[in-house]
Tab-separated table of C-alpha atoms in Angstrom:
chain	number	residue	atom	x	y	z
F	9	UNK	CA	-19.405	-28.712	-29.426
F	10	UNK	CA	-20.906	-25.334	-28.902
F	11	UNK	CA	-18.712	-22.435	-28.415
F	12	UNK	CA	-19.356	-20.297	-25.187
F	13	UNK	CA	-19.219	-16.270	-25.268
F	14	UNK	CA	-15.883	-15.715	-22.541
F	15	UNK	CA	-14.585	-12.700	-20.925
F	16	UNK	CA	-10.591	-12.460	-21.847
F	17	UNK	CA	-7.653	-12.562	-19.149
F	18	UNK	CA	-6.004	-9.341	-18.428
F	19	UNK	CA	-2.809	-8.900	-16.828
F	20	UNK	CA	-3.324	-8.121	-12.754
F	21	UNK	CA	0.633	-7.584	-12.807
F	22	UNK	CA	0.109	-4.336	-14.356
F	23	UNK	CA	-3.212	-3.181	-12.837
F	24	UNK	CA	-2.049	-0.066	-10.674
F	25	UNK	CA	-3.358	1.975	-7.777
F	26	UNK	CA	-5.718	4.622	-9.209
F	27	UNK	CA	-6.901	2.257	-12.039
F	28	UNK	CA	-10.867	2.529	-12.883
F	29	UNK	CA	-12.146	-1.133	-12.473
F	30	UNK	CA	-15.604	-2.811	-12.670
F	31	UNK	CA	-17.163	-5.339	-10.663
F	32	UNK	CA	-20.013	-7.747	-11.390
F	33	UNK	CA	-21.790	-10.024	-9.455
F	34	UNK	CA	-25.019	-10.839	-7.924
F	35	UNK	CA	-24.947	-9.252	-4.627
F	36	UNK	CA	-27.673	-10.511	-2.431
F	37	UNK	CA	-29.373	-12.259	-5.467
F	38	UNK	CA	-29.844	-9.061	-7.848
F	39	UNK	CA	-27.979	-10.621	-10.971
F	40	UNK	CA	-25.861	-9.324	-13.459
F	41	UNK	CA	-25.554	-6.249	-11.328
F	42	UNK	CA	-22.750	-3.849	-12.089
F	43	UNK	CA	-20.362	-1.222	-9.885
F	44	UNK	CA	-16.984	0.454	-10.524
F	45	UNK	CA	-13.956	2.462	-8.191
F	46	UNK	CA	-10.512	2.340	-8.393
F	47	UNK	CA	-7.694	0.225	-7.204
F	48	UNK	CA	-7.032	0.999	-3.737
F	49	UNK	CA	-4.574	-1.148	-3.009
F	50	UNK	CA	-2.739	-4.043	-4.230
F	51	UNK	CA	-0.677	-6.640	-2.295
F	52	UNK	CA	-3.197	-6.730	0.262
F	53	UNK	CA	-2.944	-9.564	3.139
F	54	UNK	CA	-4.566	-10.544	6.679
F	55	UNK	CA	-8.197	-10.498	5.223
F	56	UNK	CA	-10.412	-12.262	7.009
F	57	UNK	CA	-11.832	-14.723	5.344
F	58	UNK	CA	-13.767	-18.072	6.808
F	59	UNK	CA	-12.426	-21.317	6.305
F	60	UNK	CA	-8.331	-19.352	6.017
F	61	UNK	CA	-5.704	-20.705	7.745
F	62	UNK	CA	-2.047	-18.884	8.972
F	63	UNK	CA	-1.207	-20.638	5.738
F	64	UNK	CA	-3.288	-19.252	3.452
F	65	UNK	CA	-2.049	-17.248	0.394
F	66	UNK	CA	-3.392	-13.963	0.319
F	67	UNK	CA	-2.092	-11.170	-2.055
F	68	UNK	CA	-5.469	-9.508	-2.583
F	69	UNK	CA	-6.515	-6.471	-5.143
F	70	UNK	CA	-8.497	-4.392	-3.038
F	71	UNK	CA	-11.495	-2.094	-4.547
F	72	UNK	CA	-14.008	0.556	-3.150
F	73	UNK	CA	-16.388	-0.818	-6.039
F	74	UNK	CA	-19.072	-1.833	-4.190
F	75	UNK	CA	-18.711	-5.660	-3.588
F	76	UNK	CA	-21.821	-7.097	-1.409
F	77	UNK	CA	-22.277	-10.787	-0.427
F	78	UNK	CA	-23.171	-12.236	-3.883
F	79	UNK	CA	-20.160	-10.887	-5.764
F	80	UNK	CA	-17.631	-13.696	-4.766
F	81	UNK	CA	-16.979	-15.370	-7.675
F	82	UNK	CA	-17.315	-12.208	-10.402
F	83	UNK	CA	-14.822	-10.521	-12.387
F	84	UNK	CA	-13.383	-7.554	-11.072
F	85	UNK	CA	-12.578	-5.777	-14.960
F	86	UNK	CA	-10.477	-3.141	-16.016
F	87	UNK	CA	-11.639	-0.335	-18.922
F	88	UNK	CA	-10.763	-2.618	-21.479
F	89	UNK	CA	-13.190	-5.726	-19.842
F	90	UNK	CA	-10.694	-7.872	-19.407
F	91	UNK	CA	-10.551	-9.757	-16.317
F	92	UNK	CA	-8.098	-8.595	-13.719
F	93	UNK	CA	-9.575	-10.086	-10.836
F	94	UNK	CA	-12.123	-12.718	-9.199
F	95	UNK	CA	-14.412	-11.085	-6.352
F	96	UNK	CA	-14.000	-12.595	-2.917
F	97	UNK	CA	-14.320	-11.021	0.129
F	98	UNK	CA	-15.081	-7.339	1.960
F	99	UNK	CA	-13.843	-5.460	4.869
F	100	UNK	CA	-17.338	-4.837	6.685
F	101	UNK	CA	-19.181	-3.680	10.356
F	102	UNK	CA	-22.291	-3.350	8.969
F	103	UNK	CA	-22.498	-6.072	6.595
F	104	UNK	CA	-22.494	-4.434	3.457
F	105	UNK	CA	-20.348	-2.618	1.036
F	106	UNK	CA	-18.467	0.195	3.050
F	107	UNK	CA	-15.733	0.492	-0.367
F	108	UNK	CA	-13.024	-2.370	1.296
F	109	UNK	CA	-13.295	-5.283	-1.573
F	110	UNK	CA	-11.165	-7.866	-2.350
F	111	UNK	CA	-10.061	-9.853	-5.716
F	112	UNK	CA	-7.980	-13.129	-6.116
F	113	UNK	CA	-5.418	-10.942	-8.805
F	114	UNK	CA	-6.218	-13.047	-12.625
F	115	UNK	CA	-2.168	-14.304	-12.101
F	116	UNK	CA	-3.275	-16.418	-9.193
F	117	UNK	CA	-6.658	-17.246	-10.578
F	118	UNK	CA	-4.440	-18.847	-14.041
F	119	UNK	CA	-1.875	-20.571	-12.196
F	120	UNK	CA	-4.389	-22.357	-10.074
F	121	UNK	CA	-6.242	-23.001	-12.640
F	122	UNK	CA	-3.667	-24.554	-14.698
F	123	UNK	CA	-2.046	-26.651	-12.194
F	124	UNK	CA	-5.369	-28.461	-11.555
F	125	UNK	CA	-6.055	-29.162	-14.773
F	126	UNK	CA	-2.314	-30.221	-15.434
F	127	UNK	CA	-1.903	-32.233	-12.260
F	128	UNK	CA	-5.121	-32.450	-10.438
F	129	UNK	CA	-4.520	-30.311	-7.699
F	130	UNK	CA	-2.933	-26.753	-7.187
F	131	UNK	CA	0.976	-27.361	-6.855
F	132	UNK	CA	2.369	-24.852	-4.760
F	133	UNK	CA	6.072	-23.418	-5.399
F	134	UNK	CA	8.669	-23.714	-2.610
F	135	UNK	CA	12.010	-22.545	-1.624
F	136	UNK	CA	12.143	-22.907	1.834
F	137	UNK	CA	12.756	-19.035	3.221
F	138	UNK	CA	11.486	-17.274	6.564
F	139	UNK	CA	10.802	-14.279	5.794
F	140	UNK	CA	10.060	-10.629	7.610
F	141	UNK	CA	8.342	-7.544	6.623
F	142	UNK	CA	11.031	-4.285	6.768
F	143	UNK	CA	10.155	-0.499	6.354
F	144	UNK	CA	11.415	1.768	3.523
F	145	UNK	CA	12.938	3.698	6.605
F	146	UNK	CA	14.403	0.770	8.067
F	147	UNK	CA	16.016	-0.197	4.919
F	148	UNK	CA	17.327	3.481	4.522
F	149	UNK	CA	18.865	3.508	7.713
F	150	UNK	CA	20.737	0.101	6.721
F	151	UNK	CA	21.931	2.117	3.607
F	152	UNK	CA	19.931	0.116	1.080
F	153	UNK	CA	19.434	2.493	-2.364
F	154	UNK	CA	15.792	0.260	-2.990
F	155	UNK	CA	12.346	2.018	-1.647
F	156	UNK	CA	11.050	-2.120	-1.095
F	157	UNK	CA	12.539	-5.167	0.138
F	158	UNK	CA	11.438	-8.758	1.954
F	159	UNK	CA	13.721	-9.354	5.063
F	160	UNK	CA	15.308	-12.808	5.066
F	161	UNK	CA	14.665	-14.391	8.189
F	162	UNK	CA	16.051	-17.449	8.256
F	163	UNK	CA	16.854	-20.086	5.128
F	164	UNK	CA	15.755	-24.177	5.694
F	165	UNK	CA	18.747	-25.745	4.793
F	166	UNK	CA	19.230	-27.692	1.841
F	167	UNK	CA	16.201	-26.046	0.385
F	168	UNK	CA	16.067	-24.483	-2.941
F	169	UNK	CA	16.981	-21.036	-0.929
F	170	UNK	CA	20.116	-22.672	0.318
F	171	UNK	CA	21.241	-24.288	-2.525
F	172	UNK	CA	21.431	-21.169	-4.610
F	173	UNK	CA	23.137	-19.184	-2.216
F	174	UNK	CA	20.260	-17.119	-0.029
F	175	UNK	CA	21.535	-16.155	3.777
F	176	UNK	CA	19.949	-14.561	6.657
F	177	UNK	CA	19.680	-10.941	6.401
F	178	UNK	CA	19.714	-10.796	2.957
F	179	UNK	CA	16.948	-8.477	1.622
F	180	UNK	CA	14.970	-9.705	-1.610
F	181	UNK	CA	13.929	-6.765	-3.391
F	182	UNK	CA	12.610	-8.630	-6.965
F	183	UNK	CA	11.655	-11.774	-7.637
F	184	UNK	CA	11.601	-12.873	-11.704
F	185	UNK	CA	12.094	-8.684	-12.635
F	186	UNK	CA	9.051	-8.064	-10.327
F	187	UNK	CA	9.565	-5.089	-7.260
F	188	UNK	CA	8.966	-6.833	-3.649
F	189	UNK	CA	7.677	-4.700	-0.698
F	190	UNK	CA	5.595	-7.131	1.212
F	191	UNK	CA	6.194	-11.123	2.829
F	192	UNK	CA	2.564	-11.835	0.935
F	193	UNK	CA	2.936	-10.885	-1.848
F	194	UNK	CA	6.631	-12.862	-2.332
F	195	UNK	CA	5.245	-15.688	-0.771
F	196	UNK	CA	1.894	-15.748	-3.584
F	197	UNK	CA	4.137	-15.242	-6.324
F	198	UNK	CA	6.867	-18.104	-5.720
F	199	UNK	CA	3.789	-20.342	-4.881
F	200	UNK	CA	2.280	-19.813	-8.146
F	201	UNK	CA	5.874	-20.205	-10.079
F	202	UNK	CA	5.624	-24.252	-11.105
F	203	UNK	CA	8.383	-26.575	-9.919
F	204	UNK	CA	11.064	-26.886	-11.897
F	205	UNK	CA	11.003	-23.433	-13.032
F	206	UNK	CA	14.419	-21.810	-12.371
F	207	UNK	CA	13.538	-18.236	-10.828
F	208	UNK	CA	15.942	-14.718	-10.599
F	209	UNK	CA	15.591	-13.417	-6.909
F	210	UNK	CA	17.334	-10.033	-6.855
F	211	UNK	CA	18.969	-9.286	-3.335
F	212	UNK	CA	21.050	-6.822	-1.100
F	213	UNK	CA	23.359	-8.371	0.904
F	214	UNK	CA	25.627	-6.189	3.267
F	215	UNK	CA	24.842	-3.096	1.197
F	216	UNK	CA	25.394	-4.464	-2.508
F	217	UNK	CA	23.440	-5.854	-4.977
F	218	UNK	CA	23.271	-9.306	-5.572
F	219	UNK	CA	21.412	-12.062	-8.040
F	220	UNK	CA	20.633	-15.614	-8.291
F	221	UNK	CA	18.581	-18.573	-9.837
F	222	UNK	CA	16.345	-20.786	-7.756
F	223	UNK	CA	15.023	-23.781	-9.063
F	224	UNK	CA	11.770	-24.075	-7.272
F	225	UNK	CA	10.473	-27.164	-5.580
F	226	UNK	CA	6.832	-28.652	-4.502
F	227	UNK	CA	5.624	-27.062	-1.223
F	228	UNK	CA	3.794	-30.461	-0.734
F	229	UNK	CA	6.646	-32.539	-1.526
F	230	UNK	CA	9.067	-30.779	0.498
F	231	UNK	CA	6.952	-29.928	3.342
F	232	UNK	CA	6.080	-33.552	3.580
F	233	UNK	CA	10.157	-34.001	3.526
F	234	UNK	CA	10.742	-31.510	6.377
F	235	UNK	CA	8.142	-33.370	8.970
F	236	UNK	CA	9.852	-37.308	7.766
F	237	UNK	CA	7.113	-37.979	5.785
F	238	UNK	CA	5.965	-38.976	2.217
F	239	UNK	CA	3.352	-36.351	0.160
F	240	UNK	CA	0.348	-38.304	-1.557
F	241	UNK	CA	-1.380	-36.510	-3.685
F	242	UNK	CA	-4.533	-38.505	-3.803
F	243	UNK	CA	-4.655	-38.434	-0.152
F	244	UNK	CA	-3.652	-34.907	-0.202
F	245	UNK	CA	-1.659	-35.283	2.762
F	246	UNK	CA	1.764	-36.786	4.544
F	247	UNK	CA	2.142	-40.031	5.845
F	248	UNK	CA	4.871	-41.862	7.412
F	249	UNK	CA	5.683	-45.710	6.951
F	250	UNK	CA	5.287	-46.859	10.978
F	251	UNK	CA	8.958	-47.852	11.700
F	252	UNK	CA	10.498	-48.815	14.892
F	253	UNK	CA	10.664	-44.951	16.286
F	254	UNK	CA	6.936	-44.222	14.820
F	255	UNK	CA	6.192	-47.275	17.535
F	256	UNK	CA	7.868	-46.103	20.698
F	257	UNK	CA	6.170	-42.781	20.049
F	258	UNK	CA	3.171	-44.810	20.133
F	259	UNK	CA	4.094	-46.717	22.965
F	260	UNK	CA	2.565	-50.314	23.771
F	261	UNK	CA	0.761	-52.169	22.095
F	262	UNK	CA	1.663	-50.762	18.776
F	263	UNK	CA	5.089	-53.170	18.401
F	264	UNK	CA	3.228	-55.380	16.093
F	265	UNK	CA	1.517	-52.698	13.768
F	266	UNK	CA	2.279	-52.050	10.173
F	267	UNK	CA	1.184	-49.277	7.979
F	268	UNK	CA	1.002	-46.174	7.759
F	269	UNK	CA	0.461	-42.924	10.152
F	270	UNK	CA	-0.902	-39.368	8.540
F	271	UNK	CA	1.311	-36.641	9.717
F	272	UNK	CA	-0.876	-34.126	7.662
F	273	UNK	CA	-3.903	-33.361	5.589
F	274	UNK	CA	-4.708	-30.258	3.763
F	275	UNK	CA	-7.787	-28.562	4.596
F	276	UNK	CA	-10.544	-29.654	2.559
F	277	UNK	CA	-8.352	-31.763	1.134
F	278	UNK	CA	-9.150	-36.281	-0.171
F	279	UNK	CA	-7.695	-37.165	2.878
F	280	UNK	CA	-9.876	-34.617	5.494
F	281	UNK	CA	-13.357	-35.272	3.679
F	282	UNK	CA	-12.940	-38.647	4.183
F	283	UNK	CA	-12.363	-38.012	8.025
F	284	UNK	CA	-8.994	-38.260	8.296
F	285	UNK	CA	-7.056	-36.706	11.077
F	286	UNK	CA	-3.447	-36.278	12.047
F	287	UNK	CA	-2.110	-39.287	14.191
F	288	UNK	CA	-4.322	-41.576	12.601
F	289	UNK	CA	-2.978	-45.120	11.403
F	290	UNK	CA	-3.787	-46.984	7.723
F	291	UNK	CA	-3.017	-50.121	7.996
F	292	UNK	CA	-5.061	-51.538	4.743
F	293	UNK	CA	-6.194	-50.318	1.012
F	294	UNK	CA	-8.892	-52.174	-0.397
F	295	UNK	CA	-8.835	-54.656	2.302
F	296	UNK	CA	-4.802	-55.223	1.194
F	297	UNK	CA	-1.832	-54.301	3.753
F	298	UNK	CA	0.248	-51.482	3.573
F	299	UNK	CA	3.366	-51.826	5.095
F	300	UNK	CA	5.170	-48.472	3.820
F	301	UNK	CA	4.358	-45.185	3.359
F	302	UNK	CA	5.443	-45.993	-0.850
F	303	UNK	CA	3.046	-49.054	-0.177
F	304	UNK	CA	0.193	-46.580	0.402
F	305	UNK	CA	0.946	-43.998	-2.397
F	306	UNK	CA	0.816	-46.833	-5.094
F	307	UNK	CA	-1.958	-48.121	-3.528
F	308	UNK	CA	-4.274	-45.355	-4.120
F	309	UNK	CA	-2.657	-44.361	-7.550
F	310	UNK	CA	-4.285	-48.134	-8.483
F	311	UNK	CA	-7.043	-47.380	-6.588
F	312	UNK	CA	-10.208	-46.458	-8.692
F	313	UNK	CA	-11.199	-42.790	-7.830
F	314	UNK	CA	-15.016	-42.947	-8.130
């Protein structure tokens, strides 16, 4: 019942380049150690960071505070000391500080954290674009009046992207009000927008201003769709019931096998710390048969998780 001193939430949305910010941490085990800089950058992407995949969402605030291993996990605070950020990573040769930080922006940090306490896992937003980085100079030469845009590569079709009217070649310049000049940062904020939200995307198509509403959808669940499969969130990964095509993929000796087989599992995930591995087939739950990949999903939802 006690109540615990807490820093509050700022708004990372508004943090600009130039702003003072602070960092704490415990860099290389000196606690409660303090730095400041500026913003130097926002929107930042391709950090290297151990453990990322291609699919990794990275829309970094990056610092020259001084951010040393030990400071992952900190606030990064603006004047006021409200959180804006979460320290994470740095751009090093040496090994220390050389003023490249990074910081998960607070927006991310809250959506994440509500989805997992909402749903048990972070619920990603989804609706189903390829999309390209393009210049302020290319998009002058096209004749575009917008200094930022996010190319349209291609649109999966009957995706969220489709269904409200997106094409290729059409240039997304905001997304819910919100300016977009780069693929990451687009990409971090529909995955943070929870499904079933109905989004504005703001677009140029063949020189003229356009708008729509997208109803986002669950990356996992419609991921899961795209590659034939079911999404199980206790497994944290796709599986597919094994029908007659799953077998001749197989090939012999598999005619007589029911279950399921995993077509996916996210990375450090229920399914991969338990040793799971695409291709692999469940054919039981509890010592009970699953025949389907519906079979399996129920299964574990029954299934007590300690």
């Amino acid at each position: 019942g006690e109540s615990f001193p807490a820093a509050s939430l700022g708004d990372s949305d508004s943090v600009e380049v130039g702003d003072w910010v602070i960092a704490i941490g415990s860099p290389f085990g000196f606690t409660n150690t303090v730095t400041t800089g500026i913003v130097s950058a926002k929107s930042r992407s391709g950090v290297n960071l151990p453990g990322a995949s291609e699919k990794s969402y990275q829309d970094f605030i990056q610092t020259d505070a001084a951010i040393n291993p030990g400071n992952s996990g900190g606030p990064l605070l603006d004047l006021d000391g409200k959180v804006v950020g979460i320290n994470s990573a740095i751009a090093t040769r040496a090994g220390g500080s050389e003023g490249i930080g990074f910081a998960i922006p607070v927006q991310i940090a809250k959506s994440v954290m509500d989805s997992i306490l909402k749903s048990g896992r972070v619920v990603r937003g989804y609706v189903g674009v390829d999309l390209e980085e393009i210049s302020p100079a290319r998009l002058h030469q096209l004749g575009v009046k917008a200094d930022s845009g996010v190319l349209v590569r291609s649109v999966v079709e009957s995706a969220p992207a489709a269904t409200a009217g997106l094409k290729p070649d059409d240039i997304i310049i905001k997304y819910n009000g919100r300016p977009m000049s780069r693929v990451s940062t687009l990409r971090a904020a529909i995955a943070v927008t929870p499904p079933g939200t109905k989004s504005s995307l703001e677009y140029i198509r063949d020189g003229k201003p356009a708008t729509t509403s997208v109803e986002i959808a669950d990356a996992n669940l419609a991921e899961a769709r795209l590659i034939g499969g079911l999404y199980v969130p206790r497994f944290a990964g796709a599986v597919q019931t094994i029908d007659a095509g799953v077998r001749r993929r197989f090939g012999a000796g598999f005619g007589r096998i029911t279950g399921v087989v995993v077509l996916s599992v996210e990375a450090q995930g229920q399914g991969q710390d338990s040793g799971f591995q695409e291709s692999d087939i469940i054919v039981s739950v509890d010592d009970k048969p699953v025949r389907t990949a519906e079979e399996f999903r129920d299964a574990l939802d029954r299934a007590d998780a300690k």
